[in-house]
XYZ file of C-alpha atoms in Angstrom:
664
model
C 0.060 0.355 -0.338
C 1.858 2.870 -1.290
C -0.332 7.054 -0.354
C 1.112 10.042 -0.842
C 0.442 13.952 0.420
C 1.246 16.345 -2.053
C 0.634 18.748 1.510
C 2.039 19.829 5.088
C -0.098 18.681 7.994
C 0.339 20.667 10.757
C 2.610 19.543 12.914
C 4.221 16.165 11.279
C 3.402 13.766 8.760
C 2.895 10.156 9.345
C 3.238 6.755 7.360
C 0.708 4.285 8.356
C -0.307 1.005 7.560
C -3.669 -0.507 7.049
C -3.257 -2.141 10.896
C -2.913 2.145 11.321
C 0.649 1.651 12.337
C 2.145 5.463 11.810
C 5.655 6.127 10.966
C 6.578 9.778 11.072
C 8.937 11.052 8.467
C 8.510 14.826 8.265
C 7.966 17.764 11.054
C 8.144 20.828 9.169
C 5.711 23.740 7.961
C 7.187 24.524 4.660
C 5.952 25.027 0.803
C 3.927 22.008 0.091
C 6.096 18.606 -0.408
C 5.081 15.289 -2.634
C 6.338 12.798 -0.118
C 5.260 8.900 -0.092
C 4.504 7.431 3.188
C 6.165 4.349 3.932
C 3.998 1.575 5.267
C 4.553 -1.708 6.821
C 3.385 -5.376 4.868
C -0.101 -6.365 6.194
C -0.135 -7.927 9.859
C 0.570 -11.786 8.986
C 0.389 -14.369 12.216
C 4.357 -15.677 12.538
C 2.596 -19.164 11.476
C 1.200 -17.562 8.704
C 5.013 -16.120 7.873
C 6.432 -19.571 7.852
C 3.630 -20.814 5.973
C 4.287 -18.657 2.820
C 8.094 -18.868 3.690
C 7.708 -22.591 3.414
C 6.073 -22.290 0.163
C 8.025 -19.919 -1.347
C 11.434 -22.160 -0.738
C 9.522 -25.497 -1.545
C 7.134 -25.095 -4.555
C 8.227 -22.052 -6.377
C 6.721 -23.008 -8.955
C 3.228 -23.996 -7.216
C 2.792 -27.122 -9.377
C -0.876 -27.535 -7.389
C -2.397 -24.929 -9.335
C -3.627 -26.943 -12.167
C -6.032 -28.763 -9.768
C -7.674 -25.198 -8.213
C -11.525 -25.240 -8.728
C -11.514 -28.846 -10.321
C -14.178 -31.876 -9.397
C -13.069 -34.601 -8.047
C -12.459 -36.534 -10.763
C -11.029 -33.895 -12.932
C -8.677 -34.095 -10.044
C -7.426 -37.686 -9.843
C -7.192 -37.710 -12.786
C -4.403 -34.514 -12.943
C -2.819 -37.058 -10.386
C -2.266 -39.462 -12.543
C -0.754 -36.740 -14.868
C 1.050 -34.664 -12.493
C 2.805 -38.302 -10.759
C 2.926 -39.845 -14.597
C 3.108 -37.723 -17.557
C 2.754 -40.415 -20.022
C -1.288 -40.127 -19.023
C -1.221 -35.991 -20.203
C 1.066 -36.967 -23.522
C -0.783 -40.743 -23.794
C -4.119 -40.601 -25.125
C -2.488 -37.938 -27.632
C -0.712 -39.507 -29.400
C -0.785 -40.739 -33.294
C 0.267 -42.318 -36.046
C 2.414 -38.268 -37.349
C 4.329 -38.141 -34.083
C 5.184 -42.194 -34.758
C 7.362 -41.919 -37.433
C 9.924 -39.243 -35.938
C 9.677 -41.062 -32.846
C 10.947 -44.368 -34.875
C 13.371 -42.568 -37.082
C 15.115 -40.862 -34.113
C 14.673 -43.842 -31.796
C 16.251 -46.799 -34.157
C 19.207 -43.171 -34.632
C 19.891 -43.378 -31.199
C 19.921 -46.840 -30.550
C 22.703 -46.846 -33.189
C 24.535 -44.624 -30.868
C 23.139 -46.220 -27.566
C 24.471 -49.451 -28.443
C 27.963 -48.786 -28.763
C 28.062 -46.703 -25.876
C 26.543 -48.966 -23.899
C 28.711 -51.610 -24.423
C 32.098 -48.839 -23.310
C 30.711 -46.751 -20.809
C 30.338 -50.379 -18.730
C 34.042 -51.043 -19.490
C 34.908 -47.701 -18.516
C 33.002 -48.490 -15.257
C 34.896 -51.702 -14.804
C 31.563 -53.549 -15.760
C 30.841 -56.166 -18.075
C 30.393 -54.728 -21.114
C 26.607 -56.347 -21.172
C 25.691 -54.540 -18.310
C 25.632 -51.414 -20.381
C 23.365 -52.531 -22.801
C 20.964 -53.980 -19.734
C 20.922 -49.921 -18.383
C 20.158 -49.417 -22.213
C 16.727 -51.179 -21.879
C 15.080 -50.909 -18.610
C 15.946 -47.547 -17.662
C 14.369 -46.042 -20.772
C 10.821 -47.683 -20.061
C 10.892 -46.550 -16.760
C 11.351 -43.028 -18.175
C 9.168 -42.910 -20.431
C 6.069 -42.834 -18.200
C 7.893 -40.958 -15.117
C 9.964 -38.390 -17.193
C 8.434 -34.983 -18.667
C 10.750 -34.185 -21.213
C 10.662 -35.288 -24.681
C 13.985 -35.824 -26.113
C 16.200 -36.666 -23.651
C 17.960 -40.090 -24.156
C 18.316 -42.272 -21.455
C 21.093 -44.606 -20.832
C 24.810 -44.538 -19.299
C 26.744 -41.711 -19.267
C 30.519 -41.385 -19.312
C 30.546 -38.914 -16.265
C 28.790 -41.180 -13.714
C 30.585 -44.315 -14.869
C 34.183 -42.714 -14.205
C 32.789 -41.622 -11.244
C 31.327 -45.105 -9.782
C 34.940 -47.141 -11.566
C 37.243 -44.409 -10.159
C 35.495 -45.052 -6.248
C 34.552 -48.551 -6.293
C 38.113 -49.638 -7.579
C 40.051 -47.378 -5.191
C 38.948 -50.359 -2.170
C 37.803 -53.203 -4.284
C 39.417 -54.557 -7.027
C 37.408 -56.076 -10.241
C 39.203 -58.088 -11.170
C 40.530 -60.091 -8.489
C 36.907 -59.733 -6.729
C 34.554 -59.274 -10.104
C 31.313 -60.482 -7.833
C 31.728 -58.150 -4.782
C 32.486 -55.084 -7.260
C 29.480 -55.843 -8.967
C 27.294 -56.411 -5.935
C 28.132 -52.565 -4.918
C 27.670 -51.086 -8.321
C 24.574 -52.045 -7.991
C 23.946 -50.744 -4.456
C 25.666 -47.899 -5.427
C 23.043 -47.662 -8.665
C 20.116 -47.964 -5.551
C 21.452 -45.738 -3.624
C 22.275 -42.998 -6.300
C 18.161 -43.479 -7.018
C 17.101 -43.228 -3.435
C 18.928 -40.028 -3.218
C 17.443 -38.948 -6.567
C 13.768 -39.570 -5.462
C 14.346 -38.296 -2.003
C 15.253 -34.967 -3.910
C 12.883 -35.068 -6.136
C 9.933 -35.839 -3.758
C 10.978 -33.198 -0.987
C 11.636 -30.685 -3.462
C 15.575 -29.769 -2.342
C 16.650 -29.299 -5.724
C 18.574 -26.024 -4.630
C 20.882 -28.887 -3.307
C 22.634 -29.584 -6.249
C 22.732 -26.134 -7.393
C 26.150 -26.000 -5.695
C 27.910 -27.402 -8.800
C 27.731 -24.734 -10.662
C 28.477 -24.362 -14.333
C 31.965 -23.156 -13.437
C 32.394 -26.104 -11.345
C 30.665 -28.568 -14.065
C 33.004 -26.805 -17.209
C 36.380 -27.726 -14.755
C 35.141 -30.907 -13.841
C 34.039 -32.498 -16.808
C 37.216 -30.933 -18.363
C 38.794 -32.691 -16.404
C 37.063 -35.819 -16.463
C 37.583 -35.895 -20.193
C 41.319 -35.498 -19.914
C 41.197 -38.623 -17.213
C 38.932 -40.756 -19.040
C 40.888 -40.031 -22.373
C 44.033 -41.560 -20.965
C 42.317 -43.644 -19.610
C 41.781 -45.556 -23.228
C 45.254 -45.775 -24.274
C 45.148 -48.781 -22.596
C 43.072 -50.431 -25.071
C 44.308 -48.054 -27.815
C 47.829 -49.574 -27.211
C 46.618 -53.254 -26.341
C 48.231 -53.179 -23.055
C 47.530 -55.612 -20.996
C 48.813 -54.615 -17.985
C 47.825 -50.981 -16.760
C 47.537 -48.673 -13.438
C 43.907 -48.496 -11.686
C 44.735 -45.141 -10.721
C 42.813 -41.733 -12.192
C 45.213 -39.232 -11.708
C 47.037 -37.897 -14.730
C 50.973 -38.783 -12.857
C 50.347 -42.524 -12.445
C 48.288 -43.184 -16.016
C 51.258 -41.289 -17.861
C 53.822 -43.657 -15.402
C 51.974 -46.860 -16.414
C 52.029 -45.908 -20.178
C 55.771 -45.989 -20.727
C 56.368 -48.859 -18.296
C 54.820 -51.285 -19.795
C 56.224 -49.389 -23.430
C 56.868 -54.108 -24.199
C 53.603 -54.592 -24.730
C 52.406 -51.706 -27.281
C 50.837 -53.614 -30.401
C 51.211 -52.288 -33.738
C 47.694 -53.621 -34.797
C 46.345 -52.613 -32.372
C 47.445 -48.834 -32.828
C 46.866 -48.372 -35.868
C 43.538 -49.584 -35.998
C 42.949 -47.777 -33.299
C 44.135 -44.379 -34.893
C 42.403 -44.911 -37.754
C 39.099 -45.119 -36.478
C 39.535 -42.573 -33.901
C 40.746 -40.459 -36.873
C 37.083 -41.188 -38.544
C 34.717 -41.061 -35.557
C 36.471 -37.538 -35.150
C 36.441 -36.404 -38.841
C 32.316 -37.310 -38.723
C 32.018 -35.266 -35.190
C 33.512 -32.528 -36.946
C 31.462 -32.799 -39.872
C 27.772 -33.006 -37.929
C 29.104 -30.104 -35.856
C 29.887 -28.225 -38.446
C 26.638 -28.590 -40.324
C 23.725 -30.363 -38.029
C 21.891 -31.749 -41.763
C 24.587 -34.282 -41.327
C 24.191 -35.370 -37.461
C 23.007 -38.844 -38.814
C 27.105 -39.188 -39.556
C 28.161 -38.933 -36.034
C 24.801 -40.752 -34.556
C 26.001 -43.617 -37.260
C 29.979 -43.815 -36.808
C 30.283 -45.223 -33.558
C 28.126 -48.233 -34.938
C 29.532 -48.637 -38.308
C 33.037 -49.009 -36.326
C 32.061 -51.529 -34.530
C 30.372 -53.547 -37.323
C 33.632 -52.969 -39.661
C 36.292 -53.687 -37.052
C 34.543 -56.853 -36.275
C 33.982 -58.144 -39.613
C 38.298 -56.838 -40.005
C 39.008 -58.825 -36.730
C 36.498 -62.497 -37.730
C 38.297 -62.479 -41.132
C 41.565 -61.525 -40.154
C 41.760 -63.297 -36.361
C 44.725 -65.981 -37.559
C 46.923 -62.805 -38.282
C 45.289 -60.460 -35.312
C 46.512 -61.662 -32.336
C 47.739 -58.822 -30.581
C 43.942 -57.464 -30.928
C 41.935 -57.853 -27.948
C 38.241 -58.634 -28.223
C 35.316 -58.464 -26.027
C 34.728 -62.722 -25.947
C 31.340 -63.918 -25.287
C 28.563 -61.940 -24.449
C 25.279 -63.473 -23.317
C 22.025 -63.304 -24.715
C 19.200 -62.851 -22.789
C 17.024 -60.334 -20.978
C 18.208 -58.522 -17.953
C 18.488 -60.809 -15.119
C 17.183 -59.776 -11.958
C 20.041 -58.688 -9.470
C 17.887 -57.901 -6.386
C 19.699 -60.547 -4.520
C 22.845 -59.353 -5.607
C 22.148 -55.704 -3.573
C 24.513 -55.082 -0.758
C 22.957 -53.949 2.414
C 25.201 -54.943 5.115
C 29.413 -55.704 6.030
C 32.184 -53.467 5.481
C 31.475 -51.769 2.133
C 27.767 -50.657 2.667
C 29.808 -47.136 3.031
C 31.131 -47.426 0.243
C 28.211 -48.147 -1.571
C 26.039 -44.958 -0.682
C 29.473 -42.325 -1.246
C 29.910 -44.012 -4.779
C 25.907 -43.441 -5.216
C 25.310 -40.443 -3.965
C 28.647 -38.639 -5.317
C 27.722 -40.403 -8.491
C 23.872 -39.748 -8.393
C 24.302 -35.930 -8.018
C 26.474 -35.736 -11.110
C 23.742 -38.469 -13.160
C 20.914 -36.083 -11.964
C 22.793 -32.467 -12.888
C 24.035 -33.886 -16.139
C 19.962 -34.825 -16.704
C 18.183 -32.331 -15.630
C 20.673 -30.035 -17.547
C 20.184 -31.408 -20.654
C 16.616 -32.017 -20.508
C 16.160 -28.176 -19.647
C 18.515 -27.318 -22.737
C 16.961 -28.862 -24.883
C 13.197 -27.999 -23.846
C 13.794 -24.919 -24.041
C 14.519 -25.554 -28.085
C 11.401 -26.316 -27.996
C 9.488 -24.153 -25.741
C 8.164 -26.092 -23.216
C 8.823 -26.722 -19.501
C 10.486 -29.393 -17.757
C 9.657 -29.535 -14.217
C 12.997 -30.416 -12.215
C 11.376 -31.951 -8.952
C 9.240 -34.372 -11.381
C 12.704 -35.222 -13.351
C 14.204 -35.941 -10.266
C 11.689 -38.563 -9.090
C 11.952 -40.201 -12.886
C 15.931 -40.697 -12.752
C 16.139 -41.428 -9.213
C 13.051 -44.505 -9.770
C 14.654 -45.545 -13.116
C 18.131 -45.670 -11.415
C 16.165 -48.191 -8.220
C 14.205 -50.093 -10.622
C 17.817 -50.447 -12.889
C 19.553 -51.533 -9.261
C 17.038 -54.569 -8.855
C 17.577 -55.315 -12.685
C 21.549 -55.578 -13.824
C 21.671 -51.968 -14.416
C 23.765 -49.152 -13.065
C 23.652 -45.581 -13.156
C 22.106 -43.896 -16.067
C 20.797 -40.721 -16.958
C 19.696 -38.576 -19.775
C 22.810 -38.249 -22.180
C 23.701 -34.611 -23.869
C 25.442 -36.907 -26.819
C 22.396 -38.975 -27.557
C 19.927 -36.395 -26.558
C 20.878 -33.698 -29.039
C 21.075 -36.746 -31.725
C 17.485 -37.667 -30.807
C 16.697 -33.674 -31.154
C 18.090 -33.260 -34.260
C 16.898 -36.495 -35.135
C 13.123 -34.903 -35.102
C 11.845 -36.657 -32.063
C 8.374 -35.774 -30.970
C 8.257 -37.621 -27.626
C 9.774 -40.174 -25.094
C 8.522 -42.590 -27.743
C 11.698 -42.461 -29.006
C 13.129 -44.112 -26.043
C 10.919 -46.902 -26.213
C 11.604 -47.542 -29.934
C 15.690 -47.474 -28.704
C 15.312 -50.164 -25.979
C 13.262 -52.046 -28.129
C 16.209 -52.281 -30.867
C 18.359 -53.047 -27.903
C 16.338 -55.789 -26.858
C 16.305 -57.196 -30.257
C 19.990 -57.026 -29.769
C 20.215 -58.386 -26.475
C 18.069 -61.269 -27.244
C 19.362 -62.259 -30.857
C 22.719 -60.022 -31.665
C 24.985 -60.062 -28.845
C 27.272 -63.438 -30.199
C 28.376 -61.117 -33.410
C 30.084 -59.380 -30.645
C 32.024 -61.462 -29.776
C 35.046 -60.505 -32.262
C 34.839 -56.586 -31.116
C 38.046 -55.359 -30.648
C 38.356 -53.727 -27.269
C 40.357 -50.723 -29.329
C 36.962 -49.424 -31.001
C 35.501 -49.418 -27.609
C 38.394 -46.982 -26.541
C 37.607 -44.756 -29.884
C 34.022 -44.564 -29.302
C 34.776 -43.187 -25.818
C 36.902 -40.506 -26.522
C 35.029 -39.221 -29.268
C 32.098 -38.853 -27.123
C 34.076 -37.354 -24.117
C 36.572 -35.203 -25.714
C 33.412 -32.794 -26.675
C 32.987 -31.895 -22.727
C 36.012 -30.228 -22.919
C 34.732 -26.719 -23.743
C 37.216 -23.951 -23.269
C 35.275 -21.559 -24.507
C 33.495 -21.569 -22.015
C 36.552 -21.246 -19.246
C 37.004 -18.410 -21.654
C 34.245 -16.290 -20.635
C 34.301 -17.299 -17.347
C 37.948 -15.520 -17.010
C 36.366 -12.324 -18.758
C 33.263 -12.334 -16.366
C 33.937 -13.609 -12.714
C 37.765 -14.083 -11.893
C 36.369 -16.637 -9.119
C 34.751 -18.424 -11.331
C 37.458 -18.746 -12.937
C 39.828 -20.135 -9.771
C 36.600 -22.710 -9.043
C 36.576 -23.944 -12.432
C 40.637 -24.490 -12.390
C 40.631 -25.871 -8.781
C 38.341 -28.163 -10.357
C 40.002 -29.488 -13.548
C 43.486 -29.559 -11.699
C 42.005 -31.215 -8.862
C 40.627 -34.210 -10.829
C 43.891 -34.420 -12.721
C 46.132 -34.455 -10.019
C 44.163 -35.731 -7.115
C 41.382 -37.530 -7.319
C 37.519 -36.853 -9.083
C 35.995 -37.369 -5.981
C 38.283 -35.253 -3.784
C 38.277 -32.695 -7.008
C 34.590 -31.844 -7.047
C 34.733 -31.382 -3.610
C 37.268 -28.636 -3.962
C 35.712 -26.666 -6.744
C 32.492 -27.520 -5.235
C 34.034 -25.797 -1.711
C 35.336 -22.435 -4.039
C 32.390 -21.806 -5.270
C 30.801 -22.256 -1.331
C 33.519 -19.936 -0.488
C 32.278 -17.376 -3.612
C 28.825 -17.329 -2.183
C 30.236 -16.857 1.782
C 32.791 -14.297 0.474
C 29.588 -11.768 -1.498
C 27.525 -12.438 1.924
C 29.744 -11.280 4.099
C 31.880 -8.458 2.164
C 28.748 -7.401 -0.056
C 28.897 -4.490 -1.951
C 28.722 -0.627 -1.139
C 29.319 2.690 -2.782
C 28.228 6.101 -2.324
C 25.606 7.682 -4.631
C 25.116 10.685 -6.550
C 22.187 12.550 -8.252
C 22.561 11.609 -12.233
C 21.366 15.791 -13.124
C 18.080 16.749 -14.699
C 16.476 13.967 -12.534
C 15.455 11.899 -9.259
C 17.489 9.043 -9.343
C 20.290 7.943 -7.831
C 24.069 6.039 -9.188
C 26.490 5.072 -8.052
C 29.539 7.506 -8.897
C 31.535 4.966 -9.105
C 29.627 3.613 -12.606
C 28.288 6.911 -13.845
C 30.645 9.772 -14.386
C 28.078 12.308 -14.426
C 26.632 11.894 -11.156
C 27.396 14.684 -8.932
C 27.534 14.874 -5.059
C 24.482 16.637 -2.990
C 26.066 19.358 0.158
C 26.100 18.527 3.428
C 24.831 14.619 2.235
C 26.504 11.280 2.443
C 24.345 8.866 0.105
C 25.340 5.053 0.533
C 24.104 1.849 -0.965
C 24.489 -1.503 0.748
C 23.800 -4.417 -1.878
C 23.127 -7.264 0.126
C 21.115 -8.299 3.266
C 22.007 -6.976 6.280
C 23.050 -10.330 8.395
C 25.157 -11.503 11.404
C 28.166 -12.653 9.714
C 27.901 -9.376 7.558
C 27.141 -6.771 10.015
C 30.406 -5.846 11.489
C 31.946 -5.065 8.273
C 28.613 -3.410 6.864
C 29.345 -1.346 10.156
C 33.147 -0.788 9.874
C 32.277 0.175 6.085
C 29.782 2.924 6.267
C 31.747 4.923 9.288
C 35.060 4.582 6.379
C 33.043 5.839 3.845
C 32.337 8.921 6.408
C 35.880 9.524 7.262
C 36.706 9.631 3.746
C 34.270 11.466 2.780
C 35.145 13.781 5.548
C 39.144 13.825 4.319
C 37.699 15.013 1.031
C 35.367 17.401 2.174
C 38.368 18.738 4.413
C 40.524 18.589 1.689
C 38.002 21.125 -0.577
C 36.982 23.193 1.485
C 33.210 21.863 0.877
C 30.199 21.999 2.971
C 30.631 19.709 6.158
C 28.537 16.275 6.275
C 25.269 16.650 7.955
C 23.404 13.587 7.154
C 24.217 9.829 6.225
C 21.539 8.505 3.737
C 21.640 4.926 3.360
C 19.735 2.950 0.404
C 17.968 -0.037 1.754
C 16.732 -1.086 -1.738
C 18.953 -4.408 -2.358
C 18.231 -5.264 1.445
C 16.479 -7.982 1.106
C 16.640 -8.621 4.521
C 17.447 -8.613 8.409
C 18.598 -10.357 11.248
C 18.698 -9.134 15.539
C 22.411 -8.477 14.249
C 22.010 -5.962 11.543
C 18.774 -4.264 13.328
C 21.678 -3.971 16.672
C 24.226 -2.466 14.252
C 21.929 -0.017 12.447
C 21.037 0.869 16.101
C 24.313 1.618 17.036
C 25.521 2.881 13.816
C 23.051 5.766 14.791
C 23.647 6.448 18.304
C 27.690 6.820 16.763
C 26.564 8.879 14.504
C 24.486 11.482 16.945
C 27.619 11.902 18.800
C 28.962 13.337 15.721
C 25.858 15.286 15.055
C 24.949 13.005 12.138
C 21.792 12.295 10.882
C 21.137 8.673 9.955
C 18.126 8.222 7.473
C 16.814 5.288 6.475
C 15.877 5.298 2.366
C 13.111 2.429 0.444
C 13.367 -0.730 3.290
C 11.589 -3.611 1.853
C 8.788 -4.333 3.456
C 10.174 -7.685 5.299
C 13.209 -4.752 6.816
C 10.926 -2.135 7.939
C 8.051 -4.625 9.956
C 11.124 -6.061 11.692
C 12.723 -2.639 12.564
C 9.518 -1.688 13.764
C 8.377 -4.595 15.712
C 12.098 -3.934 17.493
C 11.197 -0.073 18.502
C 14.096 0.259 16.225
C 12.423 3.306 14.444
C 11.799 4.814 17.977
C 15.241 6.235 17.725
C 15.111 7.820 14.317
C 12.834 10.367 15.002
C 10.390 11.652 12.928
C 12.524 12.210 9.772
C 14.370 9.015 9.737
C 12.769 6.660 6.567
C 11.940 7.885 3.161
C 9.719 6.093 0.289
C 13.161 7.295 -2.036
C 16.488 8.993 -1.719
C 14.748 12.036 -3.771
C 12.259 12.489 -1.605
C 14.728 12.022 1.786
C 17.387 14.688 0.108
C 14.324 17.145 -0.344
C 12.481 17.167 2.550
C 15.543 16.893 4.409
C 17.051 19.818 2.840
C 13.426 21.785 3.462
C 13.731 20.997 6.459
C 16.958 22.567 7.085
C 16.120 25.940 4.965
C 13.604 26.496 6.963
C 15.111 26.477 10.573
C 17.700 28.960 9.271
C 15.041 31.032 8.545
C 13.237 30.982 11.545
C 13.489 34.313 13.491
C 15.730 33.137 16.784
């Protein structure tokens, strides 16, 4: 509620709210001034405030707005749509949408099959697990997911993290059964964690993985993943299980006698082919099918070459036998008690956070391109539930893949039916085509992984970070070098720590500045930013650009006193009019706590002793209410709070003029 007054009352002008609270803002007899009244927000009980705050924190999108003023039957139907988006798009599905979905589904299947096998090897799991993970999770997501273009399956980052964290404690060669049990258990906990975030609407937790952190992390992970593939590209047998750059390179050169020239030649040829097709597709999106089909084409061609030359290609390692059939149940393999349970939980949470971040980011990216919305919390539940189901059907952590989703989008996918088509193609492969992979060389899987992860190195984004925000660039570097030289999880933790430090730095050391008037206007702006802004004689106008909290209240008090000291020194040097009033523009002060209120009161008392008047301009409703309830406003007198800086300057100047004109 904003009221205005174009007249001056007999003794004082008061600002009041709907409940009748009066806030004095002037007390003089001068020519008419337009002074707007500063009002308190409508009265609310503590319970009402808490309810509103919780709604803003957990339900900013008001997900239940569709249920208002609906019949019980309609509410039931809307509830089914809310929890199962298939009921939203399913009734409207037709043959016109089916054709592009079939094309896109078969296209991403040609990419998902070789990538699934490759990423399973990256996680130190049997290759067949990668195909299992490309069958069940996409079917679950097609019922629960809200993104039309997200292509679900194993991804490189989650595979790398899981493989790294588990292999540091358990050897996948010496204890393969235990390793597989821990992988399925970690997938279960990843799903539980993801679904819980969505159910309790705690998705803001993953926001601590800032873009800067992810840019550095993914680049570092891409380098580590690529270096790990040197084992396959060089045909080596003995290789380090560590993920840091120094042990990996040391292992490569310590076992030079294991290098196979046949493997190197084949690997380099197919790597060049894959990178070339990827470059063509990147430069000309019309040829997206080249990069989509090239991995499967490489698998087929290399398999034929090895099968035909098996007597002369002894140095080329192959995948070997892969069992046919559907996903076997793995509920009996879940490791729910024992000394390695904390490892499985930790691995599941870390890989689950990364998978969730990638999946939601990819889904929102393509949703923005097609102008539709993706509900982040429903996506968390969908991804979490599909991982929980996957852990019971021999799958490991899956999410939306950027490379496959891009192919899905470019192929013209209209709905999540493309995931069903892809899963069907994987099903046919599992049932009938598994013997064909017997002679597939491992070097091809290494080449496919390198081609997929090399796109994660976004140096242009790093350059933008350097130009825009040096602290973000520092977080990016910490994440990158932490992954390269320490470990994948610790590198990520260091980067998150830098991001949190950045948040704390902004909160504890907020921006302040001196404001000046833009000539010919009533606008006041920072004088460092606007060189045309001029100081108002006898006034020091300061802006605080952050909440007034316990964490920054002492700093703000010291910084404001320093601004006053510096202004007094400048005035003395230039022989200008002395300061009589300090105005604090509180436009950007969104909230205040008891420490902030105490600081303002102490600051007012300190300035009173120095014959300086402290005035607050444009405090928010929440801030005004707390100042009023703490009785802090009583000490500011009749001219202590104004709606704008310009009104404060005009009204106080008019008061001073009146006082000088009064007869003694």
